[in-house]
Amino acid sequence: MPEWLVLTLAMLAACVVVVVITLVRHRTASDDEDPSETPDVIEYMTMWIGVVYAIVLGLAIAGVWEGRSAAQDHVQAEATALHEISERVRVYPADARDRIRDDIHTYVSHVVTTEWDTMAEQGEVTERGRELFERLRADVTDYRPKTDFEAQAYQPLLDQVTAASQARIARAEATGETMPGVVWFGLITGAVVTIGMIFALQIRRTTRELVLAGLFSALIAFLLFLIWDFDAPYSRGVTASADPFLNLFPGVKD
């Protein structure tokens, strides 16, 4: 059974249960029961709807912000690992050292220009970037150390290649949207219900109430936009940046 169908049935079941219980209680209530002695149900429901929705919004914002921070951490980890390879390879002979550094320069240049734009526009990394990284990996792993000093540097270099590969994979997995569609359904539906409860309280057309209702609605719209903006870490307003690459490899765009 599809998840959306399960969700729909669960919501309908909850509504039916509440309505049935209310009708049964109303029919079985004693004649001397005074509803005026109980709290205003509409105000009570409005308060709790607002509280629950505020919690949901807070969790959603925290989730997408954490995803955005993790995306930036992936970029930092990848750039740092590549920089370590570029520095540690200096113990190799000039031809091997220059070849590996050229591979790194070409790869980083592709990432901060072509691949970064592709991530923003299409939500995925490029095949060319993968090929350039595999060429770098092959040049590092295929080298045969000729001295004990080079042999001691070989394994740490492989570890850095692995770290860069893992960071690249994580970056590729974080390029798309992270918020599931069912969550967006809940956020939008909750916004409609929460704002709709304003009319259940019989809002009047006084300037003060209209201003407060407008500000309340605008705040919810802003928070929803904030969640949407953070949901794609590499392609929208407050995005993860390529600064770690640019800071560690200042000449890649030359």
Tab-separated table of C-alpha atoms in Angstrom:
chain	number	residue	atom	x	y	z
A	1	MET	CA	0.000	0.000	0.000
A	2	PRO	CA	1.443	3.422	-0.954
A	3	GLU	CA	2.583	5.652	1.890
A	4	TRP	CA	0.340	8.537	0.802
A	5	LEU	CA	-2.694	6.244	0.959
A	6	VAL	CA	-1.755	5.070	4.452
A	7	LEU	CA	-1.363	8.701	5.538
A	8	THR	CA	-4.739	9.691	4.036
A	9	LEU	CA	-6.526	6.773	5.676
A	10	ALA	CA	-4.899	7.512	9.032
A	11	MET	CA	-5.957	11.169	8.906
A	12	LEU	CA	-9.508	10.275	7.889
A	13	ALA	CA	-9.689	7.653	10.617
A	14	ALA	CA	-8.579	10.169	13.239
A	15	CYS	CA	-11.228	12.658	12.089
A	16	VAL	CA	-13.961	9.989	12.066
A	17	VAL	CA	-13.057	8.803	15.570
A	18	VAL	CA	-13.211	12.326	16.977
A	19	VAL	CA	-16.542	13.080	15.265
A	20	VAL	CA	-18.083	9.775	16.389
A	21	ILE	CA	-16.962	10.221	19.986
A	22	THR	CA	-18.305	13.777	20.014
A	23	LEU	CA	-21.695	12.722	18.615
A	24	VAL	CA	-21.985	9.783	21.016
A	25	ARG	CA	-21.100	11.942	23.980
A	26	HIS	CA	-23.575	14.583	22.890
A	27	ARG	CA	-26.385	12.015	22.644
A	28	THR	CA	-25.571	10.429	26.003
A	29	ALA	CA	-25.043	13.684	27.903
A	30	SER	CA	-27.393	14.371	30.779
A	31	ASP	CA	-29.993	17.088	30.453
A	32	ASP	CA	-28.531	19.147	33.290
A	33	GLU	CA	-25.024	19.330	31.794
A	34	ASP	CA	-23.879	22.958	31.394
A	35	PRO	CA	-21.353	23.451	28.582
A	36	SER	CA	-20.634	26.984	29.754
A	37	GLU	CA	-18.735	25.608	32.732
A	38	THR	CA	-16.043	24.097	30.502
A	39	PRO	CA	-13.216	26.122	28.850
A	40	ASP	CA	-13.729	27.544	25.381
A	41	VAL	CA	-12.934	24.587	23.138
A	42	ILE	CA	-12.061	26.676	20.082
A	43	GLU	CA	-9.504	28.780	21.965
A	44	TYR	CA	-8.018	25.654	23.523
A	45	MET	CA	-7.716	23.924	20.139
A	46	THR	CA	-6.266	27.037	18.520
A	47	MET	CA	-3.605	27.321	21.188
A	48	TRP	CA	-2.507	23.698	20.840
A	49	ILE	CA	-2.611	23.758	17.056
A	50	GLY	CA	-0.252	26.735	17.148
A	51	VAL	CA	2.051	25.036	19.653
A	52	VAL	CA	2.231	21.759	17.706
A	53	TYR	CA	2.790	23.540	14.402
A	54	ALA	CA	5.520	25.703	15.921
A	55	ILE	CA	7.311	22.550	17.102
A	56	VAL	CA	7.010	20.980	13.644
A	57	LEU	CA	8.347	24.144	11.988
A	58	GLY	CA	11.246	24.275	14.430
A	59	LEU	CA	12.189	20.655	13.772
A	60	ALA	CA	11.971	21.188	10.006
A	61	ILE	CA	14.188	24.277	10.138
A	62	ALA	CA	16.697	22.491	12.360
A	63	GLY	CA	16.757	19.525	9.973
A	64	VAL	CA	17.394	21.495	6.799
A	65	TRP	CA	19.962	23.717	8.553
A	66	GLU	CA	21.812	20.637	9.757
A	67	GLY	CA	21.760	19.300	6.203
A	68	ARG	CA	23.159	22.574	4.886
A	69	SER	CA	25.927	22.552	7.516
A	70	ALA	CA	26.763	18.939	6.684
A	71	ALA	CA	26.974	19.836	2.984
A	72	GLN	CA	29.505	22.558	3.794
A	73	ASP	CA	31.462	20.085	5.929
A	74	HIS	CA	31.677	17.704	2.953
A	75	VAL	CA	33.196	20.465	0.832
A	76	GLN	CA	35.678	21.347	3.575
A	77	ALA	CA	36.693	17.708	4.057
A	78	GLU	CA	37.218	17.149	0.336
A	79	ALA	CA	39.251	20.321	-0.128
A	80	THR	CA	41.385	19.572	2.936
A	81	ALA	CA	42.135	16.014	1.797
A	82	LEU	CA	43.150	17.196	-1.675
A	83	HIS	CA	45.357	19.885	-0.169
A	84	GLU	CA	47.049	17.298	2.037
A	85	ILE	CA	47.759	15.148	-1.024
A	86	SER	CA	49.241	18.132	-2.835
A	87	GLU	CA	51.523	18.906	0.104
A	88	ARG	CA	52.574	15.390	1.080
A	89	VAL	CA	53.410	14.362	-2.466
A	90	ARG	CA	56.465	16.646	-2.388
A	91	VAL	CA	58.586	13.670	-1.243
A	92	TYR	CA	58.027	12.041	-4.648
A	93	PRO	CA	60.246	12.601	-7.692
A	94	ALA	CA	59.537	15.737	-9.684
A	95	ASP	CA	57.686	14.010	-12.530
A	96	ALA	CA	55.317	12.076	-10.247
A	97	ARG	CA	54.855	15.064	-7.941
A	98	ASP	CA	54.015	17.447	-10.777
A	99	ARG	CA	51.669	14.974	-12.438
A	100	ILE	CA	49.647	14.451	-9.251
A	101	ARG	CA	49.541	18.177	-8.504
A	102	ASP	CA	48.386	18.875	-12.050
A	103	ASP	CA	45.641	16.278	-11.581
A	104	ILE	CA	44.517	18.016	-8.386
A	105	HIS	CA	44.594	21.456	-10.014
A	106	THR	CA	42.548	20.230	-12.994
A	107	TYR	CA	40.027	18.463	-10.783
A	108	VAL	CA	39.544	21.369	-8.372
A	109	SER	CA	39.249	23.825	-11.255
A	110	HIS	CA	36.506	21.689	-12.768
A	111	VAL	CA	34.690	21.404	-9.422
A	112	VAL	CA	34.579	25.128	-8.624
A	113	THR	CA	33.446	26.097	-12.124
A	114	THR	CA	31.620	23.529	-14.231
A	115	GLU	CA	30.583	21.006	-11.587
A	116	TRP	CA	29.424	23.608	-9.085
A	117	ASP	CA	27.106	25.160	-11.675
A	118	THR	CA	25.781	21.708	-12.589
A	119	MET	CA	25.071	20.961	-8.932
A	120	ALA	CA	23.119	24.207	-8.628
A	121	GLU	CA	21.130	23.796	-11.834
A	122	GLN	CA	20.626	20.031	-12.120
A	123	GLY	CA	21.197	18.778	-8.571
A	124	GLU	CA	23.957	16.335	-9.489
A	125	VAL	CA	27.705	16.088	-9.984
A	126	THR	CA	29.301	15.688	-13.386
A	127	GLU	CA	30.669	12.584	-15.053
A	128	ARG	CA	33.742	14.591	-16.035
A	129	GLY	CA	34.443	15.319	-12.384
A	130	ARG	CA	34.305	11.626	-11.582
A	131	GLU	CA	36.722	10.865	-14.416
A	132	LEU	CA	39.182	13.517	-13.249
A	133	PHE	CA	39.068	12.196	-9.696
A	134	GLU	CA	39.619	8.624	-10.875
A	135	ARG	CA	42.651	9.798	-12.827
A	136	LEU	CA	44.014	11.423	-9.676
A	137	ARG	CA	43.365	8.261	-7.695
A	138	ALA	CA	45.131	6.134	-10.302
A	139	ASP	CA	48.220	8.381	-10.359
A	140	VAL	CA	48.496	8.245	-6.562
A	141	THR	CA	47.837	4.530	-6.122
A	142	ASP	CA	49.841	3.316	-9.135
A	143	TYR	CA	53.053	4.991	-8.055
A	144	ARG	CA	55.673	2.552	-6.728
A	145	PRO	CA	57.816	4.021	-3.941
A	146	LYS	CA	61.522	3.752	-4.647
A	147	THR	CA	62.863	4.663	-1.198
A	148	ASP	CA	61.862	4.036	2.395
A	149	PHE	CA	60.962	7.720	2.765
A	150	GLU	CA	58.569	7.515	-0.174
A	151	ALA	CA	57.132	4.256	1.154
A	152	GLN	CA	56.348	5.929	4.477
A	153	ALA	CA	54.413	8.678	2.663
A	154	TYR	CA	52.556	6.291	0.349
A	155	GLN	CA	49.933	4.921	2.788
A	156	PRO	CA	49.007	8.348	4.245
A	157	LEU	CA	48.500	9.562	0.677
A	158	LEU	CA	46.143	6.659	-0.008
A	159	ASP	CA	44.243	7.531	3.176
A	160	GLN	CA	43.798	11.104	1.972
A	161	VAL	CA	42.569	9.887	-1.416
A	162	THR	CA	40.006	7.734	0.384
A	163	ALA	CA	38.936	10.706	2.527
A	164	ALA	CA	38.536	12.884	-0.567
A	165	SER	CA	36.541	10.154	-2.314
A	166	GLN	CA	34.202	9.748	0.653
A	167	ALA	CA	33.697	13.517	0.855
A	168	ARG	CA	32.938	13.680	-2.875
A	169	ILE	CA	30.378	10.895	-2.581
A	170	ALA	CA	28.749	12.640	0.381
A	171	ARG	CA	28.700	15.920	-1.557
A	172	ALA	CA	27.038	14.183	-4.507
A	173	GLU	CA	24.381	12.666	-2.253
A	174	ALA	CA	23.618	16.057	-0.676
A	175	THR	CA	23.017	17.938	-3.933
A	176	GLY	CA	19.276	17.229	-4.126
A	177	GLU	CA	16.378	18.176	-1.901
A	178	THR	CA	16.358	16.502	1.505
A	179	MET	CA	12.796	17.224	2.688
A	180	PRO	CA	10.368	14.399	1.767
A	181	GLY	CA	7.142	15.303	-0.014
A	182	VAL	CA	5.001	14.028	2.859
A	183	VAL	CA	6.720	16.486	5.194
A	184	TRP	CA	5.954	19.357	2.822
A	185	PHE	CA	2.341	18.197	2.751
A	186	GLY	CA	2.225	18.361	6.538
A	187	LEU	CA	3.901	21.775	6.678
A	188	ILE	CA	1.594	23.358	4.108
A	189	THR	CA	-1.533	21.722	5.519
A	190	GLY	CA	-0.536	22.797	9.014
A	191	ALA	CA	-0.024	26.359	7.810
A	192	VAL	CA	-3.504	26.417	6.247
A	193	VAL	CA	-5.106	24.994	9.395
A	194	THR	CA	-3.187	27.307	11.736
A	195	ILE	CA	-4.047	30.430	9.759
A	196	GLY	CA	-7.603	29.187	9.253
A	197	MET	CA	-8.134	29.025	13.007
A	198	ILE	CA	-7.879	32.830	13.021
A	199	PHE	CA	-11.266	32.952	11.292
A	200	ALA	CA	-12.686	30.365	13.691
A	201	LEU	CA	-12.120	32.906	16.458
A	202	GLN	CA	-14.312	35.393	14.559
A	203	ILE	CA	-11.606	37.956	13.861
A	204	ARG	CA	-12.987	41.464	13.475
A	205	ARG	CA	-11.887	44.069	10.943
A	206	THR	CA	-10.126	46.320	13.440
A	207	THR	CA	-6.743	47.681	12.418
A	208	ARG	CA	-4.948	45.946	15.262
A	209	GLU	CA	-6.389	42.513	14.566
A	210	LEU	CA	-5.854	42.779	10.828
A	211	VAL	CA	-2.231	43.828	11.316
A	212	LEU	CA	-1.569	40.962	13.746
A	213	ALA	CA	-3.248	38.434	11.467
A	214	GLY	CA	-1.222	39.685	8.506
A	215	LEU	CA	2.053	39.552	10.447
A	216	PHE	CA	1.250	36.067	11.725
A	217	SER	CA	0.560	34.807	8.204
A	218	ALA	CA	3.671	36.533	6.852
A	219	LEU	CA	5.805	34.909	9.572
A	220	ILE	CA	4.582	31.428	8.662
A	221	ALA	CA	5.189	32.136	4.965
A	222	PHE	CA	8.720	33.335	5.770
A	223	LEU	CA	9.516	30.216	7.809
A	224	LEU	CA	8.218	27.957	5.030
A	225	PHE	CA	10.336	29.855	2.520
A	226	LEU	CA	13.348	29.470	4.830
A	227	ILE	CA	12.854	25.708	4.939
A	228	TRP	CA	12.519	25.574	1.150
A	229	ASP	CA	15.628	27.726	0.714
A	230	PHE	CA	17.783	25.528	2.982
A	231	ASP	CA	16.366	22.288	1.554
A	232	ALA	CA	18.779	22.223	-1.415
A	233	PRO	CA	22.217	22.991	0.105
A	234	TYR	CA	23.997	23.776	-3.176
A	235	SER	CA	21.388	25.428	-5.381
A	236	ARG	CA	19.359	28.051	-3.513
A	237	GLY	CA	19.819	31.304	-1.578
A	238	VAL	CA	21.888	30.404	1.510
A	239	THR	CA	24.012	27.687	-0.079
A	240	ALA	CA	27.145	25.805	0.804
A	241	SER	CA	30.043	27.556	-0.902
A	242	ALA	CA	33.165	26.480	-2.731
A	243	ASP	CA	35.317	28.748	-0.553
A	244	PRO	CA	37.312	25.845	0.988
A	245	PHE	CA	38.556	24.923	-2.489
A	246	LEU	CA	39.295	28.544	-3.390
A	247	ASN	CA	41.090	29.208	-0.100
A	248	LEU	CA	43.326	26.129	-0.292
A	249	PHE	CA	43.870	26.328	-4.063
A	250	PRO	CA	43.849	30.066	-4.826
A	251	GLY	CA	45.054	29.644	-8.406
A	252	VAL	CA	42.477	27.169	-9.693
A	253	LYS	CA	40.540	29.772	-11.693
A	254	ASP	CA	43.616	31.179	-13.396
